[in-house]
Amino acid sequence: PKYAAVLAAYADGLVLVSEEKGSGIALTQKYGMVDRKGNPVIEAKYDQLFRSDDHFLFRVDKQMGMVDLQGKEVVPAEFAELAHFRQGLAAATKEGALYGYIDKTGKWVIAPAFTAAHSFTPDGTAWAKGKGSDGTPLYGRVDKTGKWVVEPKFAEVSGTAAKLPGGAWGYVDKA
């Protein structure tokens, strides 16, 4: 097959390509993966395709899912947003309102209950936005069961840093 562009090559031999579909004003780019010899591995049918460790996240018709390195769709395209998998879980939302965490089969491990959710870090916790003690939406840290290990009390977060509602930034651990 001929491809419109070769966009990236990975150490495992997979190559990200784009293919033009349709014609005239209906011409679109679709993305897929080929091996080093140009043989299709992941069909060029996705609107977007993102490498994430041992799989690819994809977007098709405004919905996201996951495909493995052999081209099998293992998480169906039913999520409005889907983050990269970290610690075996990914933040996801179906409607764009509440976020939870799914496993690599698309099953909810932590039910949608947060207005924002970040990826898990090596310590097994993730920033999530829930309600503070006064009902205000604030960030805290959850473990892989969804239990708060740091209660929601931060207005903004970035990495291990967090900002209190009054404006003071500091570093947070899960203790």
PDB file of C-alpha atoms in Angstrom, residues 13-99:
ATOM      1  CA  GLY A  13       9.760  -1.954  14.230  1.00  0.00           C
ATOM      2  CA  LEU A  14       6.326  -0.363  14.053  1.00  0.00           C
ATOM      3  CA  VAL A  15       5.928   2.685  11.831  1.00  0.00           C
ATOM      4  CA  LEU A  16       3.118   5.264  12.121  1.00  0.00           C
ATOM      5  CA  VAL A  17       1.652   6.100   8.712  1.00  0.00           C
ATOM      6  CA  SER A  18      -1.208   8.156   7.324  1.00  0.00           C
ATOM      7  CA  GLU A  19      -3.404   7.262   4.407  1.00  0.00           C
ATOM      8  CA  GLU A  20      -5.731   9.524   2.454  1.00  0.00           C
ATOM      9  CA  LYS A  21      -9.343   8.351   2.330  1.00  0.00           C
ATOM     10  CA  GLY A  22     -12.097   9.791   0.165  1.00  0.00           C
ATOM     11  CA  SER A  23     -11.687  12.551  -2.396  1.00  0.00           C
ATOM     12  CA  GLY A  24     -12.349  16.241  -2.976  1.00  0.00           C
ATOM     13  CA  ILE A  25     -13.779  18.046   0.033  1.00  0.00           C
ATOM     14  CA  ALA A  26     -14.395  14.668   1.694  1.00  0.00           C
ATOM     15  CA  LEU A  27     -10.651  13.826   1.687  1.00  0.00           C
ATOM     16  CA  THR A  28      -9.460  12.838   5.167  1.00  0.00           C
ATOM     17  CA  GLN A  29      -6.306  11.443   6.752  1.00  0.00           C
ATOM     18  CA  LYS A  30      -6.510   8.145   8.611  1.00  0.00           C
ATOM     19  CA  TYR A  31      -3.709   6.711  10.729  1.00  0.00           C
ATOM     20  CA  GLY A  32      -2.397   3.204  11.222  1.00  0.00           C
ATOM     21  CA  MET A  33       0.787   1.194  11.765  1.00  0.00           C
ATOM     22  CA  VAL A  34       2.917  -0.909   9.424  1.00  0.00           C
ATOM     23  CA  ASP A  35       5.958  -3.079  10.063  1.00  0.00           C
ATOM     24  CA  ARG A  36       9.395  -2.253   8.599  1.00  0.00           C
ATOM     25  CA  LYS A  37       8.476  -4.011   5.346  1.00  0.00           C
ATOM     26  CA  GLY A  38       5.310  -1.927   4.942  1.00  0.00           C
ATOM     27  CA  ASN A  39       2.899  -4.702   5.919  1.00  0.00           C
ATOM     28  CA  PRO A  40      -0.186  -3.373   7.739  1.00  0.00           C
ATOM     29  CA  VAL A  41      -0.244  -4.163  11.474  1.00  0.00           C
ATOM     30  CA  ILE A  42      -2.918  -1.681  12.567  1.00  0.00           C
ATOM     31  CA  GLU A  43      -5.312  -0.713   9.778  1.00  0.00           C
ATOM     32  CA  ALA A  44      -5.178   2.961   8.764  1.00  0.00           C
ATOM     33  CA  LYS A  45      -8.714   3.778   9.896  1.00  0.00           C
ATOM     34  CA  TYR A  46      -8.197   6.006  12.940  1.00  0.00           C
ATOM     35  CA  ASP A  47      -8.608   9.793  13.115  1.00  0.00           C
ATOM     36  CA  GLN A  48      -5.773   9.885  15.672  1.00  0.00           C
ATOM     37  CA  LEU A  49      -3.348   7.255  16.961  1.00  0.00           C
ATOM     38  CA  PHE A  50      -1.089   7.739  20.025  1.00  0.00           C
ATOM     39  CA  ARG A  51       1.652   5.393  21.230  1.00  0.00           C
ATOM     40  CA  SER A  52       1.403   4.543  24.917  1.00  0.00           C
ATOM     41  CA  ASP A  53       3.837   1.886  26.169  1.00  0.00           C
ATOM     42  CA  ASP A  54       2.572  -1.519  24.989  1.00  0.00           C
ATOM     43  CA  HIS A  55      -0.490  -0.277  23.096  1.00  0.00           C
ATOM     44  CA  PHE A  56      -1.960   2.630  21.144  1.00  0.00           C
ATOM     45  CA  LEU A  57      -4.772   4.944  22.111  1.00  0.00           C
ATOM     46  CA  PHE A  58      -6.969   5.901  19.172  1.00  0.00           C
ATOM     47  CA  ARG A  59      -9.730   8.331  18.333  1.00  0.00           C
ATOM     48  CA  VAL A  60     -12.388   7.612  15.758  1.00  0.00           C
ATOM     49  CA  ASP A  61     -15.621   9.584  15.322  1.00  0.00           C
ATOM     50  CA  LYS A  62     -14.826  11.653  18.468  1.00  0.00           C
ATOM     51  CA  GLN A  63     -14.568   8.544  20.666  1.00  0.00           C
ATOM     52  CA  MET A  64     -11.411   6.988  22.110  1.00  0.00           C
ATOM     53  CA  GLY A  65     -10.332   3.395  22.658  1.00  0.00           C
ATOM     54  CA  MET A  66      -7.203   1.250  22.733  1.00  0.00           C
ATOM     55  CA  VAL A  67      -5.621  -1.138  20.239  1.00  0.00           C
ATOM     56  CA  ASP A  68      -2.816  -3.585  21.078  1.00  0.00           C
ATOM     57  CA  LEU A  69       0.417  -3.925  19.099  1.00  0.00           C
ATOM     58  CA  GLN A  70      -1.100  -6.678  16.940  1.00  0.00           C
ATOM     59  CA  GLY A  71      -3.966  -4.420  15.828  1.00  0.00           C
ATOM     60  CA  LYS A  72      -6.705  -5.895  18.036  1.00  0.00           C
ATOM     61  CA  GLU A  73      -9.077  -3.340  19.582  1.00  0.00           C
ATOM     62  CA  VAL A  74      -8.971  -4.250  23.277  1.00  0.00           C
ATOM     63  CA  VAL A  75     -10.804  -1.197  24.629  1.00  0.00           C
ATOM     64  CA  PRO A  76     -13.780  -0.199  22.465  1.00  0.00           C
ATOM     65  CA  ALA A  77     -14.136   3.355  21.140  1.00  0.00           C
ATOM     66  CA  GLU A  78     -16.667   4.488  23.717  1.00  0.00           C
ATOM     67  CA  PHE A  79     -14.810   7.121  25.729  1.00  0.00           C
ATOM     68  CA  ALA A  80     -14.965  10.889  25.208  1.00  0.00           C
ATOM     69  CA  GLU A  81     -11.507  11.117  26.814  1.00  0.00           C
ATOM     70  CA  LEU A  82      -8.962   8.436  27.649  1.00  0.00           C
ATOM     71  CA  ALA A  83      -5.563   9.093  29.245  1.00  0.00           C
ATOM     72  CA  HIS A  84      -2.417   7.006  28.949  1.00  0.00           C
ATOM     73  CA  PHE A  85      -2.333   3.880  31.074  1.00  0.00           C
ATOM     74  CA  ARG A  86      -0.102   4.134  34.139  1.00  0.00           C
ATOM     75  CA  GLN A  87       0.077   1.502  36.866  1.00  0.00           C
ATOM     76  CA  GLY A  88      -2.415  -0.556  34.800  1.00  0.00           C
ATOM     77  CA  LEU A  89      -5.173   2.087  34.917  1.00  0.00           C
ATOM     78  CA  ALA A  90      -6.232   5.052  32.777  1.00  0.00           C
ATOM     79  CA  ALA A  91      -8.400   8.038  33.601  1.00  0.00           C
ATOM     80  CA  ALA A  92     -11.461   8.038  31.357  1.00  0.00           C
ATOM     81  CA  THR A  93     -14.855   9.618  30.842  1.00  0.00           C
ATOM     82  CA  LYS A  94     -17.725   8.570  28.628  1.00  0.00           C
ATOM     83  CA  GLU A  95     -19.773  11.747  28.729  1.00  0.00           C
ATOM     84  CA  GLY A  96     -17.111  14.284  29.587  1.00  0.00           C
ATOM     85  CA  ALA A  97     -18.741  15.024  32.940  1.00  0.00           C
ATOM     86  CA  LEU A  98     -17.339  12.578  35.497  1.00  0.00           C
ATOM     87  CA  TYR A  99     -14.055  10.696  35.321  1.00  0.00           C
TER      88      TYR A  99
END
